[in-house]
CSV table of C-alpha atoms in Angstrom, one decimal:
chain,number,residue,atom,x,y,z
G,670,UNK,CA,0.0,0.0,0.0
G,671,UNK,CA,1.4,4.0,-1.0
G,672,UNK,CA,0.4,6.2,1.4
G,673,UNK,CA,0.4,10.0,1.3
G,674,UNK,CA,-1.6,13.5,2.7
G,675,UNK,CA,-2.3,16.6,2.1
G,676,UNK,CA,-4.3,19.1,3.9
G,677,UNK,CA,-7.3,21.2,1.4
G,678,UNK,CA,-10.1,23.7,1.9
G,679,UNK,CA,-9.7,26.7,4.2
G,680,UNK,CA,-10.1,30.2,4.2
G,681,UNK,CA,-7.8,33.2,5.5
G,682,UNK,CA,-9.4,35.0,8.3
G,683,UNK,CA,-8.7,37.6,10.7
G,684,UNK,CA,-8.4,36.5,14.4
G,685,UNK,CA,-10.9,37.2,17.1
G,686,UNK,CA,-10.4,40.3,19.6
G,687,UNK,CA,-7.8,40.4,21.2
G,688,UNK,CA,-5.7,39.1,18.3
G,689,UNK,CA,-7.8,41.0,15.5
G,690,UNK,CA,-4.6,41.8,13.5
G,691,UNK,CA,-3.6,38.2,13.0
G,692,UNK,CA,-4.3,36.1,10.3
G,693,UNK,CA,-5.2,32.6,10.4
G,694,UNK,CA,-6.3,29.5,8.2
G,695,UNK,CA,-9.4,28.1,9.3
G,696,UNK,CA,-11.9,25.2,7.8
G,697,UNK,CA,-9.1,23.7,6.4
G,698,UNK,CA,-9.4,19.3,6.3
G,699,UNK,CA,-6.7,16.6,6.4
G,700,UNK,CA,-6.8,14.0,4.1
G,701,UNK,CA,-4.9,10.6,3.6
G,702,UNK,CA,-4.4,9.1,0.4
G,703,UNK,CA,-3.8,5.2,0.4
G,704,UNK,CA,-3.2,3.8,-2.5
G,705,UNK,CA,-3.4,-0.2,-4.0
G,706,UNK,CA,0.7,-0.9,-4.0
G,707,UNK,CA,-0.3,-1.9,-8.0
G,708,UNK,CA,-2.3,1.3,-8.6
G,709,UNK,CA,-6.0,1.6,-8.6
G,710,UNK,CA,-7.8,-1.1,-10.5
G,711,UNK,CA,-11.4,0.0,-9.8
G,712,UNK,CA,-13.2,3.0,-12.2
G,713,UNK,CA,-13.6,5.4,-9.0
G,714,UNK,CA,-12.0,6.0,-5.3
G,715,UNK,CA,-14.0,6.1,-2.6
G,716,UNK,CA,-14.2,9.2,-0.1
G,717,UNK,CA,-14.7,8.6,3.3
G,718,UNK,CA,-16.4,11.1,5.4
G,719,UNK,CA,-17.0,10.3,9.5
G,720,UNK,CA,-19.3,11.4,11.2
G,721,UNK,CA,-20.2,13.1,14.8
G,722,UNK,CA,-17.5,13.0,17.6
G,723,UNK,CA,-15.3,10.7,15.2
G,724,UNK,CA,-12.1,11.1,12.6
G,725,UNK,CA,-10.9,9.1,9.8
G,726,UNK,CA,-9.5,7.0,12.0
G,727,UNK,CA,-12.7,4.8,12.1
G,728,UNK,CA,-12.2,3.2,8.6
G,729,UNK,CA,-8.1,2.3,9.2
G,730,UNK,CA,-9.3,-0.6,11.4
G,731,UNK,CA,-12.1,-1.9,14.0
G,732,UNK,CA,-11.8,-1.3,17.5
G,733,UNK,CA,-10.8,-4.7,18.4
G,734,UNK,CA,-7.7,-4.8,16.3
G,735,UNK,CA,-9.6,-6.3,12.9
G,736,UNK,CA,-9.6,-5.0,9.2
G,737,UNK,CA,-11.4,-2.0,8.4
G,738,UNK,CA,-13.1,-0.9,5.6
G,739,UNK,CA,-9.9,0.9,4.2
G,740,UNK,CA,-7.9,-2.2,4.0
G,741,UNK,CA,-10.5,-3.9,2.6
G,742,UNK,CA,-11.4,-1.4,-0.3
G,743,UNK,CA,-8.0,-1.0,-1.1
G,744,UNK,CA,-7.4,-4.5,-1.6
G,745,UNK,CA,-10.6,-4.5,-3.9
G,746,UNK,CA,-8.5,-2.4,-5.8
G,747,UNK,CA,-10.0,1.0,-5.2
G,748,UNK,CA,-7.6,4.0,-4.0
G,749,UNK,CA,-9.1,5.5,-0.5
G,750,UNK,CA,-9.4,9.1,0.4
G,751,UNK,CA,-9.9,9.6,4.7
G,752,UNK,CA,-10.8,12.6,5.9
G,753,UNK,CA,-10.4,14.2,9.5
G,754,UNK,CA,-14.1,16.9,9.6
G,755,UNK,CA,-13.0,20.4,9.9
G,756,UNK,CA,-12.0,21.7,13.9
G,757,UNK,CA,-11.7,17.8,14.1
G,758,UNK,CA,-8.9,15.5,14.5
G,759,UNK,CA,-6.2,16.2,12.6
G,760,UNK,CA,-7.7,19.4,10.6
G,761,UNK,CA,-6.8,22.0,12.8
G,762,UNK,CA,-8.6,23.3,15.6
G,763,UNK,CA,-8.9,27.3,16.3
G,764,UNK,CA,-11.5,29.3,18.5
G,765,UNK,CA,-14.7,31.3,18.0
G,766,UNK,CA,-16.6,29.1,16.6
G,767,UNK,CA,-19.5,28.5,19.2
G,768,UNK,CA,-19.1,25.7,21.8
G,769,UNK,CA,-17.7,22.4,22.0
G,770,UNK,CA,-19.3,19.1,23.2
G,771,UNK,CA,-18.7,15.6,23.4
G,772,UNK,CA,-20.3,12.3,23.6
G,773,UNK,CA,-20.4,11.0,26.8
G,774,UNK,CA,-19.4,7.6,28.4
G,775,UNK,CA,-23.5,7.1,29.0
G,776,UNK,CA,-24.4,7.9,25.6
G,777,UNK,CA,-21.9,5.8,23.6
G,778,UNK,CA,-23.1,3.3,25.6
G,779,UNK,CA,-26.7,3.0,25.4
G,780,UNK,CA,-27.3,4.2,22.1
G,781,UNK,CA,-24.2,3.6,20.1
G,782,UNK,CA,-22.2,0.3,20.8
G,783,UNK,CA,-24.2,-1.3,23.9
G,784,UNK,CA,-27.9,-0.9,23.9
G,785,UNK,CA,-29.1,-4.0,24.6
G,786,UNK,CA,-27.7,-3.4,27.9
G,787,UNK,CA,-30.1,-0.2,28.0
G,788,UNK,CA,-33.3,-1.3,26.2
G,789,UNK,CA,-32.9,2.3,24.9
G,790,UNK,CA,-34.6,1.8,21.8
G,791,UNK,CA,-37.3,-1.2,20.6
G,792,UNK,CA,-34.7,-2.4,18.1
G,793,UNK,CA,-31.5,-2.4,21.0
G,794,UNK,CA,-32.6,-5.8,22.2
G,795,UNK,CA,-31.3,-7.3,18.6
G,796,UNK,CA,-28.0,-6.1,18.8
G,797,UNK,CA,-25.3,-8.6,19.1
G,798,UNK,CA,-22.3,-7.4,16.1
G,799,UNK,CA,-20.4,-5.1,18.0
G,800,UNK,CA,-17.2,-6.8,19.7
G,801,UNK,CA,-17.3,-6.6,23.8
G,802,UNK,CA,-19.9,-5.8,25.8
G,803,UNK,CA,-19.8,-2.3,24.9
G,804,UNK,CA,-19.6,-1.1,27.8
G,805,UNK,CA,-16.6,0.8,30.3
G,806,UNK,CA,-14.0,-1.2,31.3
G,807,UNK,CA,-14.5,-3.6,28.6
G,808,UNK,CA,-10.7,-3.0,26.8
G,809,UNK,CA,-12.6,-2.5,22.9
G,810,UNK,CA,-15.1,-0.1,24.5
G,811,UNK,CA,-12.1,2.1,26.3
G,812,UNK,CA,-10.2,1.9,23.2
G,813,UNK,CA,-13.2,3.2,20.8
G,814,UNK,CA,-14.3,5.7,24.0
G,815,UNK,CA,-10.5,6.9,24.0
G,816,UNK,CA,-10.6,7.8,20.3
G,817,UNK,CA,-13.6,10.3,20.9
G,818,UNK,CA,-12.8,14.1,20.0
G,819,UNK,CA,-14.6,17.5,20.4
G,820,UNK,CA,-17.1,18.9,18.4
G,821,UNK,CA,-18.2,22.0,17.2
G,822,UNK,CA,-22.0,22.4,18.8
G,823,UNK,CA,-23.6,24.8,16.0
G,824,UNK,CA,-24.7,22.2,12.7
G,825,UNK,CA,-24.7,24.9,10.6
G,826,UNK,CA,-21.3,26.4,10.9
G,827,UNK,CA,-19.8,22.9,10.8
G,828,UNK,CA,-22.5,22.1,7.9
G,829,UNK,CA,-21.2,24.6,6.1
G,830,UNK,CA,-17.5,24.0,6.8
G,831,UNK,CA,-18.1,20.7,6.1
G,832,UNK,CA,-19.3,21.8,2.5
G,833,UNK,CA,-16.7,24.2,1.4
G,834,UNK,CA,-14.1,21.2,2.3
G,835,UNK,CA,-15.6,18.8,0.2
G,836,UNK,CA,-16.5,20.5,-2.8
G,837,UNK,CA,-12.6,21.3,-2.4
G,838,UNK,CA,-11.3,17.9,-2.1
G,839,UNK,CA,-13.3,16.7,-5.2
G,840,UNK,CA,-12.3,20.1,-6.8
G,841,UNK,CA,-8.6,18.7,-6.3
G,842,UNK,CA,-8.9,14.8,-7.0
G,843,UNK,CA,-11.9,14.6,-9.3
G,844,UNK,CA,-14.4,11.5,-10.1
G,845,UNK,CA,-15.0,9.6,-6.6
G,846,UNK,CA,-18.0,7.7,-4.6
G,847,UNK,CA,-18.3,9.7,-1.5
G,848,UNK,CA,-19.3,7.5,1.6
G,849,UNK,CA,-20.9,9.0,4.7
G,850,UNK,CA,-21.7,8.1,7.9
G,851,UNK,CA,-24.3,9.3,10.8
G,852,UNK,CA,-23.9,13.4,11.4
G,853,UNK,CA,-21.8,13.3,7.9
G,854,UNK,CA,-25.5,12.2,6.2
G,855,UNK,CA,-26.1,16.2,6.1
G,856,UNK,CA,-22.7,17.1,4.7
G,857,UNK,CA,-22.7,14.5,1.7
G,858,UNK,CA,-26.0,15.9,0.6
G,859,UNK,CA,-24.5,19.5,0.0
G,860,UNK,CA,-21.4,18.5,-0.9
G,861,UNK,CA,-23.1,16.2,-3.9
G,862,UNK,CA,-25.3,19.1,-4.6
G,863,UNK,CA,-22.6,21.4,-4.9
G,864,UNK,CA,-20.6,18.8,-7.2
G,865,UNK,CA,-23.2,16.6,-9.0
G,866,UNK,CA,-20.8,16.1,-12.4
G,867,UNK,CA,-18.0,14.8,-10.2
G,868,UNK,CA,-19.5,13.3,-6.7
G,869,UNK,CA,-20.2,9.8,-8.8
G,870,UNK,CA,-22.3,8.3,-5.8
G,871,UNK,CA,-23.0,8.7,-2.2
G,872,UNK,CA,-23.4,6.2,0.5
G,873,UNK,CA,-24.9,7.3,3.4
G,874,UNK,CA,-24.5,5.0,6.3
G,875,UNK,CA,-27.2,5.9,8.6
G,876,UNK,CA,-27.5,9.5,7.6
G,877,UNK,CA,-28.6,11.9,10.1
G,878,UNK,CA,-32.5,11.9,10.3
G,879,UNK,CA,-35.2,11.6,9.4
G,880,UNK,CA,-36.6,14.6,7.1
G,881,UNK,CA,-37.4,17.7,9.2
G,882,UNK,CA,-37.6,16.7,12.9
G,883,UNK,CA,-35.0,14.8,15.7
G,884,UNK,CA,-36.6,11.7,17.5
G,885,UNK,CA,-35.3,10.0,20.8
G,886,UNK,CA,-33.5,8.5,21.2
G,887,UNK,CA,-31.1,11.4,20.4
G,888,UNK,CA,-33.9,14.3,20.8
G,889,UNK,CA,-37.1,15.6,19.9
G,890,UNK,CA,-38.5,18.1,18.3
G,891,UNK,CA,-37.9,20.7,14.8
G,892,UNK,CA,-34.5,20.1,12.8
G,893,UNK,CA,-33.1,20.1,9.6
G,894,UNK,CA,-35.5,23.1,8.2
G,895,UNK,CA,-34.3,21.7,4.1
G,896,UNK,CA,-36.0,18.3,4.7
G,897,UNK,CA,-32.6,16.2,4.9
G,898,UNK,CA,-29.9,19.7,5.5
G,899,UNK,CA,-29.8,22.3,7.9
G,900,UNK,CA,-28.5,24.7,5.3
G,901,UNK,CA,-29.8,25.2,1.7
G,902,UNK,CA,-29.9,22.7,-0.9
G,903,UNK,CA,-30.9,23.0,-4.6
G,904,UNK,CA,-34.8,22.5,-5.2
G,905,UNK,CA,-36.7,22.8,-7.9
G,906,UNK,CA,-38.8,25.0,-8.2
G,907,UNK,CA,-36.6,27.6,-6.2
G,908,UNK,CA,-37.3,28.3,-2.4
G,909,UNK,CA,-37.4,31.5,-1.2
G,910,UNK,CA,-37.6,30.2,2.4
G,911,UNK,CA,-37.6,26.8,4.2
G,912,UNK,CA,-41.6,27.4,4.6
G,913,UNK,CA,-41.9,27.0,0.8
G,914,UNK,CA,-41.5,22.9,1.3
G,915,UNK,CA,-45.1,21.9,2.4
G,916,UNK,CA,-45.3,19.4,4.1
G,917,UNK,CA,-47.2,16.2,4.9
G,918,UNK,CA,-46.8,13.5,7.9
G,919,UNK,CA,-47.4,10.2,6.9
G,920,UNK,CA,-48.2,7.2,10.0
G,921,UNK,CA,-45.8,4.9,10.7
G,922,UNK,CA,-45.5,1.9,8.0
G,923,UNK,CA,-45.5,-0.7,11.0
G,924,UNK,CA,-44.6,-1.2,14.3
G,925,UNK,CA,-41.8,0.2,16.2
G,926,UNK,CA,-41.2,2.7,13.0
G,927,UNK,CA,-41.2,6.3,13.4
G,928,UNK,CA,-44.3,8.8,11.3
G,929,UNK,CA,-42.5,10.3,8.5
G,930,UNK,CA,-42.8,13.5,6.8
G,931,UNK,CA,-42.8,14.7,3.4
G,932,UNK,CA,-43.4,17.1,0.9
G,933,UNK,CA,-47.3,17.3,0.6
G,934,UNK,CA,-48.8,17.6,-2.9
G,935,UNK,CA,-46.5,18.7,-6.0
G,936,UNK,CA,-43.2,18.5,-4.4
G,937,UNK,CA,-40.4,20.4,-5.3
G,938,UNK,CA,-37.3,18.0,-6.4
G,939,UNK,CA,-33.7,17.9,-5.8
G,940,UNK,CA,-32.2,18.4,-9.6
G,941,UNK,CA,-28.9,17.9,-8.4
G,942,UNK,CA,-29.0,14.8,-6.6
G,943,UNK,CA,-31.3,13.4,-9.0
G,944,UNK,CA,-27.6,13.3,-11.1
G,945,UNK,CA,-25.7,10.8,-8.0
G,946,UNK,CA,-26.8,7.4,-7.5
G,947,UNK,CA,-27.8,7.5,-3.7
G,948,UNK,CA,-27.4,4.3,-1.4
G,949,UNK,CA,-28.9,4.2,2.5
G,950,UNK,CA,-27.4,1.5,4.5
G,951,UNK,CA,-29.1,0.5,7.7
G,952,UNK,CA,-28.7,-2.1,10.7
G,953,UNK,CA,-31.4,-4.2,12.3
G,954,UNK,CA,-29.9,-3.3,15.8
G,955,UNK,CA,-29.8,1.1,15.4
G,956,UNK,CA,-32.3,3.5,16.1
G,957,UNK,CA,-32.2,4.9,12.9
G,958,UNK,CA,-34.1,1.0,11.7
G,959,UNK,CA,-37.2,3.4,13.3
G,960,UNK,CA,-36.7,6.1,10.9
G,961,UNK,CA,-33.9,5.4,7.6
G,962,UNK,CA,-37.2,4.7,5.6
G,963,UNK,CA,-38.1,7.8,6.1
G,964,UNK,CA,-34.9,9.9,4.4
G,965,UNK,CA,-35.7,7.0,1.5
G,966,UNK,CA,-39.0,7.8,0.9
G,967,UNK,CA,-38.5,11.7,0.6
G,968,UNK,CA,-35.6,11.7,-1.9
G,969,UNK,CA,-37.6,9.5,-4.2
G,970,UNK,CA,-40.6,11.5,-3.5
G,971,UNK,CA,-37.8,14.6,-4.8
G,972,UNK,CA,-36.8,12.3,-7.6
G,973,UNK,CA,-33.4,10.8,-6.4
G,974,UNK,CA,-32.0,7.7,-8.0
G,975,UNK,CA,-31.7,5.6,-3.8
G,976,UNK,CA,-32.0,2.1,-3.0
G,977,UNK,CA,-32.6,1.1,0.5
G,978,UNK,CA,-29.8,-1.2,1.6
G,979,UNK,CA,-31.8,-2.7,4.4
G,980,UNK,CA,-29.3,-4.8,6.4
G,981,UNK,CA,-32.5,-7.1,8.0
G,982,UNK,CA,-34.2,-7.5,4.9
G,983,UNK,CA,-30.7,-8.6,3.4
G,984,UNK,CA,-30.1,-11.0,6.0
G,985,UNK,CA,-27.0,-9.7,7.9
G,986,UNK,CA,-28.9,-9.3,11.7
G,987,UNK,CA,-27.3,-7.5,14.8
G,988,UNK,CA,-25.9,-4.0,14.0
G,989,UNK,CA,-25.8,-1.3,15.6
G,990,UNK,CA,-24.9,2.7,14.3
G,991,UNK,CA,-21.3,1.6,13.7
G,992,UNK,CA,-21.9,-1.4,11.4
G,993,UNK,CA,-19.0,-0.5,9.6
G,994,UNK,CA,-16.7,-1.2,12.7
G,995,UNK,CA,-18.7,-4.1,14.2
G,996,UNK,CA,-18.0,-7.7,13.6
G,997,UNK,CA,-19.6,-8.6,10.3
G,998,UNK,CA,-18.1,-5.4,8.8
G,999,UNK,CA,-16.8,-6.8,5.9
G,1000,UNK,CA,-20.0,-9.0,4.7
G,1001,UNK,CA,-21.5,-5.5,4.6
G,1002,UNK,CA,-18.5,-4.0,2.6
G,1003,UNK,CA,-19.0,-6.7,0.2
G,1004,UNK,CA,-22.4,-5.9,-0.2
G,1005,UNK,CA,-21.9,-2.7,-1.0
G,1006,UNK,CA,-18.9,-3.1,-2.9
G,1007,UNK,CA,-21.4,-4.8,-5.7
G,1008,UNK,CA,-23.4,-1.1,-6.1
G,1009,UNK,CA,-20.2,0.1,-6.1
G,1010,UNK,CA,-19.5,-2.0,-9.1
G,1011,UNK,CA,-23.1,-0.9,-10.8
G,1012,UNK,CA,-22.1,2.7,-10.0
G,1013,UNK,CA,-21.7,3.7,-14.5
């Protein structure tokens, strides 16, 4: 394997009072490059783009020591592109940009990598993929816990940082499939909609969801004011304002699912992303099994090319939020891996 990085994105600004005379870099992104050792032998790299409270380091390897999805697209032949999020990891951190938070011990636990301990969520009590018990003092669950960073708090100033980053990394290397995970769900949306002709698919790992509103497990209430971004995305026709998308709830298509809500009569469509293929990956085992259905249903009903990659209905049982880290991770790549292959 070849490895190289590069950092890309960013803007010069002045500093915040009382260092308003320098100039500093900020919304910059720090990307790796690994490469096949014999050169790429697939048509497209793939983009990796984490999600919240995570870096690139989630696709190098799984938390237990096994391969991760990295390795394992790279010796499919593809080259791989990880990036750390902007004021994240490895891209540079500076202040005055809002508050920080962090996920918490308690919250990695009983939503993210142990909820059947919790019966959090109806779905928790089939999870069984992730390796340990997934909870502290179990040596996996320290090690994942330990690789945890800050966060900026305000979506839509790391939405849009997250935007002007990746429209710059495919400005730089071109042609790719742009994968995306969790928070990231928001981020590959604008990023495809700023780049259609270049962003050559997207999958979306358990975007952030569903369409307009937070549910519990991990809140409750207004969100996402776009449908599936906090920010603006291209519709057709136009929107002057947010309040332009009408909208419609739908009941719940069967138990243990989540209502879902829509665009009511003539919606508007998403011309850009009708140009990407679109994949949604989720688990039997995550809270998003209440609600991925949802995102599905309104980017068809906008006129997006998206299969449902339904992990249940494919038969691989027992995932969580992080299926891409948990035991059967690389029955999932290869399942993927053959849309990959339809991708023209």
């Amino acid at each position: 394997m070849k490895r190289e990085y590069f950092y890309v994105g960013g803007e010069y600004v002045k500093e915040d009072p009382p260092n308003s005379n320098n100039t500093i870099m900020t919304g910059q992104i720090y990307v790796e490059h690994l490469m096949p050792t014999s050169g790429q032998s697939q048509k497209y790299p793939l983009v990796f783009w984490h999600g919240l409270s995570q870096t690139g380091t989630n696709w190098l390897n799984t938390p237990d020591g096994r391969e991760g999805w990295a390795s394992y697209f790279i010796r499919q032949g593809y080259e791989v592109y990880l990036i750390d999020q902007p004021q994240r990891g490895r891209s540079l951190w500076e202040i005055g940009h809002g508050n920080v938070s962090y996920i918490s011990v308690e919250q990695l636990e009983s939503v993210y990598v142990g909820p059947e301990n919790f019966d959090s969520y109806p779905q928790a009590v089939f999870h069984t993929q992730f390796p340990g018990t997934g909870l502290r003092g179990d040596p996996i669950f320290d090690v994942f816990y330990a690789s945890q960073p800050k966060l900026i708090e305000i979506q839509t100033v790391s939405e849009q940082m997250n935007r002007q980053a990746g429209a710059a990394l495919f400005d730089k290397i071109g042609e790719a499939i742009l994968i995306v995970h969790s928070q990231a769900g928001a981020y590959g949306w604008g990023i495809a909609d700023m780049r259609p002709g270049v962003v050559k698919g997207v999958l979306a790992i358990e975007p952030v969801g569903p369409p307009f509103e937070n549910v519990p497990p991990l809140g409750n209430g207004p969100a996402r004011p776009y449908g599936i971004t906090d920010l603006p995305i291209t519709y057709s026709p136009p929107l002057t304002s947010p309040s332009d998308l009408t909208r419609r709830t739908f009941p719940p298509a069967a138990e243990n699912l989540t209502e879902c809500i829509r665009q009511a009569d003539s919606p508007r469509q998403l011309p850009n992303l009708a140009q990407v293929p679109i994949m949604i990956v989720d688990g039997q085992a995550s809270y998003h099994a209440a609600y991925d259905y949802c995102t599905v249903a309104y980017l068809q009903q906008a006129g997006v090319d998206v299969q449902y990659l339904n992990l249940t209905e494919a038969g691989i049982l027992g995932n969580g939020h992080f299926s891409f880290l948990e035991m059967n991770n690389l029955e999932i790549a290869a399942k993927v891996n053959e849309w990959f292959q339809s991708i023209p």
